[in-house]
Tab-separated table of C-alpha atoms (C1' of nucleotides) in Angstrom:
chain	number	residue	atom	x	y	z
A	1	UNK	CA	80.823	132.370	113.261
A	2	UNK	CA	78.341	134.256	115.029
A	3	UNK	CA	77.942	132.795	118.573
A	4	UNK	CA	74.518	134.442	118.934
A	5	UNK	CA	73.112	132.291	116.382
A	6	UNK	CA	70.639	130.018	118.269
A	7	UNK	CA	71.076	126.157	118.302
A	8	UNK	CA	74.498	125.909	116.495
A	9	UNK	CA	76.581	124.975	119.498
A	10	UNK	CA	75.307	121.637	120.503
A	11	UNK	CA	75.873	118.493	118.260
A	12	UNK	CA	73.290	117.499	115.671
A	13	UNK	CA	72.489	114.495	113.649
A	14	UNK	CA	74.349	114.577	110.395
A	15	UNK	CA	71.026	114.792	108.382
A	16	UNK	CA	69.768	117.526	110.631
A	17	UNK	CA	72.886	119.598	110.051
A	18	UNK	CA	72.602	118.985	106.287
A	19	UNK	CA	68.928	120.232	106.436
A	20	UNK	CA	69.968	123.235	108.370
A	21	UNK	CA	72.455	124.261	105.647
A	22	UNK	CA	69.950	123.403	102.902
A	23	UNK	CA	67.353	125.578	104.478
A	24	UNK	CA	69.736	128.578	105.026
A	25	UNK	CA	70.765	128.288	101.406
A	26	UNK	CA	67.155	128.046	100.182
A	27	UNK	CA	66.172	130.929	102.322
A	28	UNK	CA	68.797	133.259	101.007
A	29	UNK	CA	67.800	132.218	97.479
A	30	UNK	CA	64.220	132.726	98.014
A	31	UNK	CA	64.442	135.917	99.894
A	32	UNK	CA	66.972	137.318	97.478
A	33	UNK	CA	64.552	136.418	94.531
A	34	UNK	CA	61.155	137.313	96.131
A	35	UNK	CA	61.745	139.373	99.034
A	36	UNK	CA	61.317	138.754	102.858
A	37	UNK	CA	57.618	138.168	102.411
A	38	UNK	CA	58.023	135.054	100.325
A	39	UNK	CA	56.086	131.903	101.437
A	40	UNK	CA	58.069	129.790	103.854
A	41	UNK	CA	56.672	126.809	102.059
A	42	UNK	CA	58.707	127.556	98.996
A	43	UNK	CA	61.834	127.558	101.222
A	44	UNK	CA	61.143	124.046	102.574
A	45	UNK	CA	60.288	122.998	99.087
A	46	UNK	CA	63.587	124.400	97.601
A	47	UNK	CA	65.632	122.919	100.361
A	48	UNK	CA	64.024	119.474	99.621
A	49	UNK	CA	62.735	119.041	103.285
A	50	UNK	CA	59.147	118.858	104.822
A	51	UNK	CA	57.627	121.842	106.366
A	52	UNK	CA	58.021	120.496	109.813
A	53	UNK	CA	61.802	120.474	109.341
A	54	UNK	CA	61.859	124.091	108.535
A	55	UNK	CA	59.847	124.821	111.707
A	56	UNK	CA	61.978	122.627	113.759
A	57	UNK	CA	65.099	124.466	112.700
A	58	UNK	CA	63.593	127.991	112.576
A	59	UNK	CA	60.618	128.202	114.707
A	60	UNK	CA	59.775	131.592	113.192
A	61	UNK	CA	60.430	133.633	109.923
A	62	UNK	CA	62.658	135.947	112.008
A	63	UNK	CA	64.845	133.099	113.183
A	64	UNK	CA	65.543	132.280	109.643
A	65	UNK	CA	66.206	136.042	108.839
A	66	UNK	CA	68.636	136.061	111.845
A	67	UNK	CA	70.626	133.121	110.608
A	68	UNK	CA	70.763	134.360	106.958
A	69	UNK	CA	71.985	137.893	108.268
A	70	UNK	CA	74.560	136.428	110.527
A	71	UNK	CA	77.386	136.484	108.023
A	72	UNK	CA	76.692	140.055	107.092
A	73	UNK	CA	76.486	140.904	110.824
A	74	UNK	CA	79.781	139.246	111.547
A	75	UNK	CA	81.454	141.438	108.648
A	76	UNK	CA	79.757	144.545	110.073
A	77	UNK	CA	80.854	143.661	113.496
A	78	UNK	CA	84.491	143.262	112.453
A	79	UNK	CA	84.548	146.394	110.415
A	80	UNK	CA	83.170	148.492	113.196
A	81	UNK	CA	85.839	147.184	115.388
A	82	UNK	CA	88.426	148.074	112.840
A	83	UNK	CA	87.099	151.471	112.062
A	84	UNK	CA	87.339	152.194	115.882
A	85	UNK	CA	91.073	152.984	115.276
A	86	UNK	CA	90.568	154.987	112.082
A	87	UNK	CA	91.832	158.612	112.533
A	88	UNK	CA	88.607	160.405	111.826
A	89	UNK	CA	85.683	159.310	114.067
A	90	UNK	CA	83.073	161.103	111.761
A	91	UNK	CA	84.486	159.495	108.665
A	92	UNK	CA	84.537	156.127	110.282
A	93	UNK	CA	80.915	156.384	111.474
A	94	UNK	CA	79.808	157.379	107.904
A	95	UNK	CA	81.761	154.742	106.247
A	96	UNK	CA	80.240	152.034	108.506
A	97	UNK	CA	76.572	153.339	107.845
A	98	UNK	CA	77.135	153.165	104.191
A	99	UNK	CA	78.432	149.659	104.466
A	100	UNK	CA	75.358	148.696	106.473
A	101	UNK	CA	73.152	150.306	103.960
A	102	UNK	CA	74.876	148.231	101.065
A	103	UNK	CA	74.899	145.004	103.132
A	104	UNK	CA	71.200	145.240	103.691
A	105	UNK	CA	70.644	145.615	99.804
A	106	UNK	CA	71.150	141.944	99.198
A	107	UNK	CA	67.762	140.866	100.653
A	108	UNK	CA	64.791	142.991	99.823
A	109	UNK	CA	62.940	144.011	103.024
A	110	UNK	CA	65.711	142.952	105.298
A	111	UNK	CA	66.341	146.240	107.086
A	112	UNK	CA	62.599	146.609	107.643
A	113	UNK	CA	62.778	143.351	109.654
A	114	UNK	CA	65.817	144.685	111.528
A	115	UNK	CA	63.995	148.013	112.165
A	116	UNK	CA	61.013	146.210	113.551
A	117	UNK	CA	62.861	143.530	115.645
A	118	UNK	CA	65.773	145.497	117.064
A	119	UNK	CA	63.803	147.162	119.809
A	120	UNK	CA	62.625	143.929	121.239
A	121	UNK	CA	65.519	142.332	123.067
A	122	UNK	CA	63.875	138.928	122.854
A	123	UNK	CA	63.547	138.919	119.075
A	124	UNK	CA	66.043	136.584	117.156
A	125	UNK	CA	67.213	139.428	115.005
A	126	UNK	CA	67.997	141.589	118.099
A	127	UNK	CA	69.942	138.483	119.579
A	128	UNK	CA	71.863	138.072	116.356
A	129	UNK	CA	72.676	141.820	116.145
A	130	UNK	CA	74.028	142.000	119.625
A	131	UNK	CA	77.579	141.850	119.017
A	132	UNK	CA	77.503	144.170	116.011
A	133	UNK	CA	75.250	146.684	118.071
A	134	UNK	CA	77.952	146.798	120.846
A	135	UNK	CA	80.678	147.407	118.165
A	136	UNK	CA	78.641	150.032	116.431
A	137	UNK	CA	77.797	151.489	119.776
A	138	UNK	CA	81.505	152.020	120.493
A	139	UNK	CA	81.958	153.682	116.944
A	140	UNK	CA	78.976	155.919	117.561
A	141	UNK	CA	80.018	156.835	121.089
A	142	UNK	CA	83.450	157.955	119.937
A	143	UNK	CA	81.959	160.226	117.340
A	144	UNK	CA	79.603	161.516	119.894
A	145	UNK	CA	82.324	162.069	122.552
A	146	UNK	CA	84.244	164.011	119.973
A	147	UNK	CA	81.312	166.368	119.805
A	148	UNK	CA	80.425	165.312	116.185
A	149	UNK	CA	76.983	164.110	116.945
A	150	UNK	CA	74.007	165.635	118.697
A	151	UNK	CA	74.218	164.366	122.330
A	152	UNK	CA	70.468	163.536	122.580
A	153	UNK	CA	70.656	160.701	119.976
A	154	UNK	CA	71.523	157.104	120.868
A	155	UNK	CA	73.299	154.582	118.822
A	156	UNK	CA	70.316	152.375	118.790
A	157	UNK	CA	68.114	155.308	117.674
A	158	UNK	CA	70.449	156.147	114.694
A	159	UNK	CA	70.608	152.400	113.769
A	160	UNK	CA	66.923	152.133	113.811
A	161	UNK	CA	66.501	155.285	111.787
A	162	UNK	CA	68.735	154.327	108.996
A	163	UNK	CA	67.159	150.718	108.920
A	164	UNK	CA	63.657	152.375	108.374
A	165	UNK	CA	64.654	154.659	105.414
A	166	UNK	CA	62.748	153.792	102.228
A	167	UNK	CA	64.714	151.765	99.755
A	168	UNK	CA	65.320	152.223	96.006
A	169	UNK	CA	63.245	149.287	94.611
A	170	UNK	CA	65.977	148.563	91.923
A	171	UNK	CA	69.231	148.944	93.822
A	172	UNK	CA	67.838	147.856	97.271
A	173	UNK	CA	69.829	150.603	98.983
A	174	UNK	CA	68.396	153.838	100.403
A	175	UNK	CA	67.629	156.473	97.908
A	176	UNK	CA	70.752	158.712	98.027
A	177	UNK	CA	69.428	161.949	99.569
A	178	UNK	CA	67.798	160.065	102.514
A	179	UNK	CA	71.115	158.862	103.875
A	180	UNK	CA	72.764	162.367	103.357
A	181	UNK	CA	69.791	164.100	105.057
A	182	UNK	CA	70.139	161.768	108.161
A	183	UNK	CA	73.945	162.190	108.128
A	184	UNK	CA	73.712	165.967	108.039
A	185	UNK	CA	70.743	165.897	110.610
A	186	UNK	CA	72.579	163.965	113.219
A	187	UNK	CA	75.300	166.556	113.584
A	188	UNK	CA	75.025	168.611	116.830
B	1	UNK	CA	34.870	166.404	100.988
B	2	UNK	CA	37.571	164.699	99.150
B	3	UNK	CA	36.668	164.253	95.484
B	4	UNK	CA	39.385	161.766	95.051
B	5	UNK	CA	37.619	159.285	97.230
B	6	UNK	CA	36.437	156.595	94.698
B	7	UNK	CA	32.862	155.713	94.102
B	8	UNK	CA	31.270	158.543	96.192
B	9	UNK	CA	29.989	160.571	93.365
B	10	UNK	CA	27.324	158.524	91.812
B	11	UNK	CA	24.077	157.704	93.482
B	12	UNK	CA	23.720	154.582	95.791
B	13	UNK	CA	20.825	152.662	97.121
B	14	UNK	CA	20.069	153.572	100.640
B	15	UNK	CA	21.251	150.298	102.127
B	16	UNK	CA	24.497	150.503	100.196
B	17	UNK	CA	25.175	154.006	101.420
B	18	UNK	CA	24.345	152.921	105.033
B	19	UNK	CA	26.741	149.961	104.665
B	20	UNK	CA	29.519	152.243	103.293
B	21	UNK	CA	29.210	154.350	106.323
B	22	UNK	CA	29.006	151.456	108.769
B	23	UNK	CA	32.136	149.881	107.190
B	24	UNK	CA	34.207	153.113	107.410
B	25	UNK	CA	33.246	153.499	110.978
B	26	UNK	CA	33.982	149.874	111.770
B	27	UNK	CA	37.274	150.363	109.868
B	28	UNK	CA	38.270	153.440	111.933
B	29	UNK	CA	37.384	151.411	115.126
B	30	UNK	CA	39.186	148.207	114.256
B	31	UNK	CA	42.281	149.961	112.807
B	32	UNK	CA	42.476	152.297	115.902
B	33	UNK	CA	42.214	149.527	118.221
B	34	UNK	CA	44.151	146.629	116.449
B	35	UNK	CA	46.339	148.421	113.914
B	36	UNK	CA	46.322	148.420	110.244
B	37	UNK	CA	46.928	144.654	110.088
B	38	UNK	CA	43.857	143.618	111.682
B	39	UNK	CA	41.611	140.993	109.932
B	40	UNK	CA	39.126	142.553	107.482
B	41	UNK	CA	36.639	139.920	108.666
B	42	UNK	CA	36.457	141.730	111.907
B	43	UNK	CA	35.632	145.034	110.089
B	44	UNK	CA	32.696	143.319	108.271
B	45	UNK	CA	31.542	141.752	111.505
B	46	UNK	CA	31.617	144.916	113.298
B	47	UNK	CA	29.773	146.809	110.576
B	48	UNK	CA	26.958	144.118	110.623
B	49	UNK	CA	27.471	143.192	106.986
B	50	UNK	CA	28.656	140.298	104.882
B	51	UNK	CA	32.321	139.923	103.687
B	52	UNK	CA	31.279	140.366	100.102
B	53	UNK	CA	29.782	143.833	100.978
B	54	UNK	CA	33.029	144.975	102.384
B	55	UNK	CA	34.804	143.904	99.050
B	56	UNK	CA	32.246	145.403	96.910
B	57	UNK	CA	32.735	148.803	98.683
B	58	UNK	CA	36.446	148.414	99.267
B	59	UNK	CA	38.127	146.155	96.727
B	60	UNK	CA	41.262	146.134	98.745
B	61	UNK	CA	42.512	146.920	102.256
B	62	UNK	CA	44.280	150.120	100.881
B	63	UNK	CA	40.972	151.393	99.463
B	64	UNK	CA	39.425	151.256	103.014
B	65	UNK	CA	42.715	152.964	104.278
B	66	UNK	CA	42.280	155.667	101.672
B	67	UNK	CA	38.633	156.354	102.704
B	68	UNK	CA	39.481	156.395	106.434
B	69	UNK	CA	42.355	158.833	105.830
B	70	UNK	CA	40.379	161.259	103.670
B	71	UNK	CA	39.092	163.417	106.448
B	72	UNK	CA	42.664	163.791	107.844
B	73	UNK	CA	43.888	164.354	104.229
B	74	UNK	CA	41.389	167.096	103.700
B	75	UNK	CA	42.449	168.931	106.937
B	76	UNK	CA	46.066	168.625	106.046
B	77	UNK	CA	45.248	169.963	102.488
B	78	UNK	CA	43.481	172.946	103.949
B	79	UNK	CA	46.202	173.617	106.349
B	80	UNK	CA	48.816	173.412	103.747
B	81	UNK	CA	47.004	175.845	101.616
B	82	UNK	CA	46.557	178.300	104.782
B	83	UNK	CA	50.213	177.940	105.682
B	84	UNK	CA	51.276	179.133	102.232
B	85	UNK	CA	50.658	182.667	103.384
B	86	UNK	CA	52.244	182.340	106.765
B	87	UNK	CA	55.119	184.899	106.989
B	88	UNK	CA	57.914	182.470	107.541
B	89	UNK	CA	58.287	179.600	104.876
B	90	UNK	CA	60.494	177.408	107.041
B	91	UNK	CA	58.214	177.570	110.182
B	92	UNK	CA	55.244	176.896	107.949
B	93	UNK	CA	56.870	173.761	106.390
B	94	UNK	CA	57.950	172.608	109.906
B	95	UNK	CA	54.390	173.286	111.303
B	96	UNK	CA	52.806	171.202	108.603
B	97	UNK	CA	55.137	168.325	108.961
B	98	UNK	CA	54.408	168.127	112.807
B	99	UNK	CA	50.645	168.214	112.053
B	100	UNK	CA	51.052	165.377	109.603
B	101	UNK	CA	53.096	163.354	112.183
B	102	UNK	CA	50.343	163.977	114.763
B	103	UNK	CA	47.419	163.211	112.379
B	104	UNK	CA	49.075	159.882	111.413
B	105	UNK	CA	49.244	158.879	115.105
B	106	UNK	CA	45.650	158.003	115.177
B	107	UNK	CA	45.824	154.823	113.336
B	108	UNK	CA	48.885	152.563	114.083
B	109	UNK	CA	50.680	151.684	110.770
B	110	UNK	CA	49.081	154.249	108.806
B	111	UNK	CA	52.096	156.219	107.627
B	112	UNK	CA	53.750	152.923	106.587
B	113	UNK	CA	50.871	152.291	104.302
B	114	UNK	CA	51.288	155.866	102.976
B	115	UNK	CA	54.953	155.504	102.563
B	116	UNK	CA	54.597	152.329	100.560
B	117	UNK	CA	51.636	153.374	98.475
B	118	UNK	CA	52.608	156.961	97.714
B	119	UNK	CA	55.078	156.141	95.104
B	120	UNK	CA	52.703	154.196	92.970
B	121	UNK	CA	50.313	156.558	91.296
B	122	UNK	CA	47.698	153.876	90.775
B	123	UNK	CA	47.295	153.047	94.440
B	124	UNK	CA	44.114	154.217	96.107
B	125	UNK	CA	46.258	155.902	98.905
B	126	UNK	CA	48.222	157.873	96.341
B	127	UNK	CA	44.998	158.918	94.584
B	128	UNK	CA	43.393	159.947	98.014
B	129	UNK	CA	46.593	161.902	98.785
B	130	UNK	CA	46.733	163.767	95.339
B	131	UNK	CA	45.334	167.197	96.538
B	132	UNK	CA	47.300	167.276	99.821
B	133	UNK	CA	50.474	166.304	97.877
B	134	UNK	CA	49.924	169.247	95.540
B	135	UNK	CA	49.391	171.873	98.410
B	136	UNK	CA	52.251	170.422	100.443
B	137	UNK	CA	54.373	170.536	97.181
B	138	UNK	CA	53.595	174.207	97.123
B	139	UNK	CA	54.570	174.609	100.651
B	140	UNK	CA	57.734	172.720	100.242
B	141	UNK	CA	58.693	174.536	96.992
B	142	UNK	CA	58.224	178.016	98.716
B	143	UNK	CA	60.706	177.052	101.452
B	144	UNK	CA	63.023	175.568	98.796
B	145	UNK	CA	62.837	178.621	96.512
B	146	UNK	CA	63.778	180.725	99.567
B	147	UNK	CA	66.969	178.696	99.926
B	148	UNK	CA	65.952	177.059	103.107
B	149	UNK	CA	65.940	173.437	101.880
B	150	UNK	CA	68.651	171.479	100.034
B	151	UNK	CA	67.892	171.812	96.276
B	152	UNK	CA	68.326	168.193	95.563
B	153	UNK	CA	65.429	166.995	97.704
B	154	UNK	CA	61.908	166.766	96.271
B	155	UNK	CA	58.563	167.261	98.277
B	156	UNK	CA	57.784	163.549	97.539
B	157	UNK	CA	60.954	162.446	98.957
B	158	UNK	CA	60.550	164.480	102.178
B	159	UNK	CA	56.962	163.343	102.586
B	160	UNK	CA	58.103	159.698	101.978
B	161	UNK	CA	60.877	159.938	104.442
B	162	UNK	CA	58.730	161.525	107.179
B	163	UNK	CA	56.275	158.752	106.588
B	164	UNK	CA	58.704	155.911	107.012
B	165	UNK	CA	60.136	157.235	110.240
B	166	UNK	CA	59.681	154.674	113.198
B	167	UNK	CA	56.883	155.355	115.508
B	168	UNK	CA	56.822	155.465	119.393
B	169	UNK	CA	54.484	152.440	119.994
B	170	UNK	CA	52.695	154.244	122.799
B	171	UNK	CA	52.095	157.653	121.356
B	172	UNK	CA	51.929	156.600	117.742
B	173	UNK	CA	54.063	159.637	116.591
B	174	UNK	CA	57.612	159.617	115.589
B	175	UNK	CA	60.147	159.442	118.299
B	176	UNK	CA	61.142	163.105	118.965
B	177	UNK	CA	64.884	163.117	117.649
B	178	UNK	CA	63.978	161.441	114.478
B	179	UNK	CA	61.871	164.295	113.286
B	180	UNK	CA	64.432	166.897	114.538
B	181	UNK	CA	67.181	165.146	112.811
B	182	UNK	CA	65.314	165.177	109.369
B	183	UNK	CA	64.402	168.700	109.813
B	184	UNK	CA	67.927	169.728	110.487
B	185	UNK	CA	69.100	167.442	107.625
B	186	UNK	CA	67.036	168.886	104.920
B	187	UNK	CA	68.681	172.334	105.297
B	188	UNK	CA	70.911	173.326	102.382
C	1	DA	C1'	66.353	112.202	117.734
C	2	DC	C1'	64.863	113.815	113.639
C	3	DC	C1'	61.940	113.593	109.310
C	4	DT	C1'	57.692	113.781	106.433
C	5	DG	C1'	53.712	115.406	104.699
C	6	DA	C1'	48.717	115.302	105.789
C	7	DA	C1'	45.684	118.066	108.579
C	8	DC	C1'	44.390	122.136	110.737
C	9	DA	C1'	43.799	127.194	111.414
C	10	DC	C1'	43.470	131.726	109.841
C	11	DC	C1'	42.071	135.023	106.780
C	12	DG	C1'	41.572	137.212	102.208
C	13	DT	C1'	38.704	136.679	98.082
C	14	DT	C1'	34.968	134.881	95.020
C	15	DC	C1'	30.424	133.746	93.709
C	16	DA	C1'	25.738	131.367	93.632
C	17	DA	C1'	21.571	132.226	95.584
C	18	DG	C1'	18.539	135.444	97.499
C	19	DT	C1'	16.062	140.006	98.043
D	1	DA	C1'	21.440	146.603	92.026
D	2	DC	C1'	22.885	144.967	96.160
D	3	DC	C1'	23.478	141.755	100.009
D	4	DT	C1'	24.543	137.360	102.335
D	5	DG	C1'	27.470	133.681	103.719
D	6	DA	C1'	29.217	129.437	102.260
D	7	DA	C1'	33.185	127.941	99.517
D	8	DC	C1'	37.509	128.298	97.910
D	9	DA	C1'	42.644	129.615	98.096
D	10	DC	C1'	46.618	130.580	100.271
D	11	DC	C1'	49.936	129.766	103.636
D	12	DG	C1'	51.644	129.510	108.386
D	13	DT	C1'	51.759	125.769	112.091
D	14	DT	C1'	51.065	121.377	114.239
D	15	DC	C1'	51.412	116.673	114.920
D	16	DA	C1'	50.709	111.522	114.265
D	17	DA	C1'	53.356	108.178	112.025
D	18	DG	C1'	57.676	106.626	110.216
D	19	DT	C1'	62.847	106.006	110.041
DNA sequence: ACCTGAACACCGTTCAAGT
DNA sequence: ACCTGAACACCGTTCAAGT
């Protein structure tokens, strides 16, 4: 469970909770199928709820994104903390970035949303990413402290840069040389 | 003059030509002020023409982009051909990429449009970029042939990658380390 | 307290009527 | 041949009425 997901802590009526789950499932399905620009109307329709219910549960499209991503974010967060004890700081960093790239491939356009929202601390995506950003920051700092990364680059900058790389329209991941170029380029 | 700009070759009625220029100026003004997502309605309003006239002259938003960019593209095209005779192939390549980054800063969101349209040969942006892409390709190939660039990277890939880099919201150019990271990363 | 769905707003696009 | 601007379409967002 990602504690940063908004509104999940306080009790809800049973039907509200059911609708929340239905909207989440519909959102995943619609975004996976039609990309992150798909009409929200379709999400409500597929969830079998009124449009107002969608807006009550997820005030903006970004709130829905954040909720959908939270499972992947939890996994990335846990993985970053595990990799913190891996013997080679550089390999650990690279391994995490490749996992991030693959995780983001599930929903077309998702990393673009992340790249755009991450700099604004008030955005739901940035809030949802907070724990993962912290653990990735640790992973990044370990590599940088070991002199394996150029000192003028921040963890947030690298994360933003990877998120913004163009995607292969078929596989959804970054085109191979792009990631390699960045990984080579961040060395000191 | 960029011969790839659509519809500029055949004769037009005087008022049509006036409207074309007015729409181009209004587009520059609106996009510079409000970014590339601004309502097209505002472009027509500021040009003092009906909406239908805008759609007649520029069937899609991308067509208007392409026309607006064509002056910058011509400059970039000429510069690439000039730099082809510069003594150092690597410096010439870097110099051109920095010029591209600065040129793109004038209209917020413009390089994103380029990054998205460039892969589709039928897009107006791709058509407008054709001569520039060819001359940049020569500049790139010269550096690669000299063994200064990794051999598995294409000119189009590098161009796309640079275009997609996140921008500083204030200056409009890429955040400094991003460009440096890519330039270091493309070395063999 | 939450849900529904009609109504509204916004803006891209089309097209009948006009010059 | 081109222009105008009202009309239409699409979709995000709000809100009055219902449970």
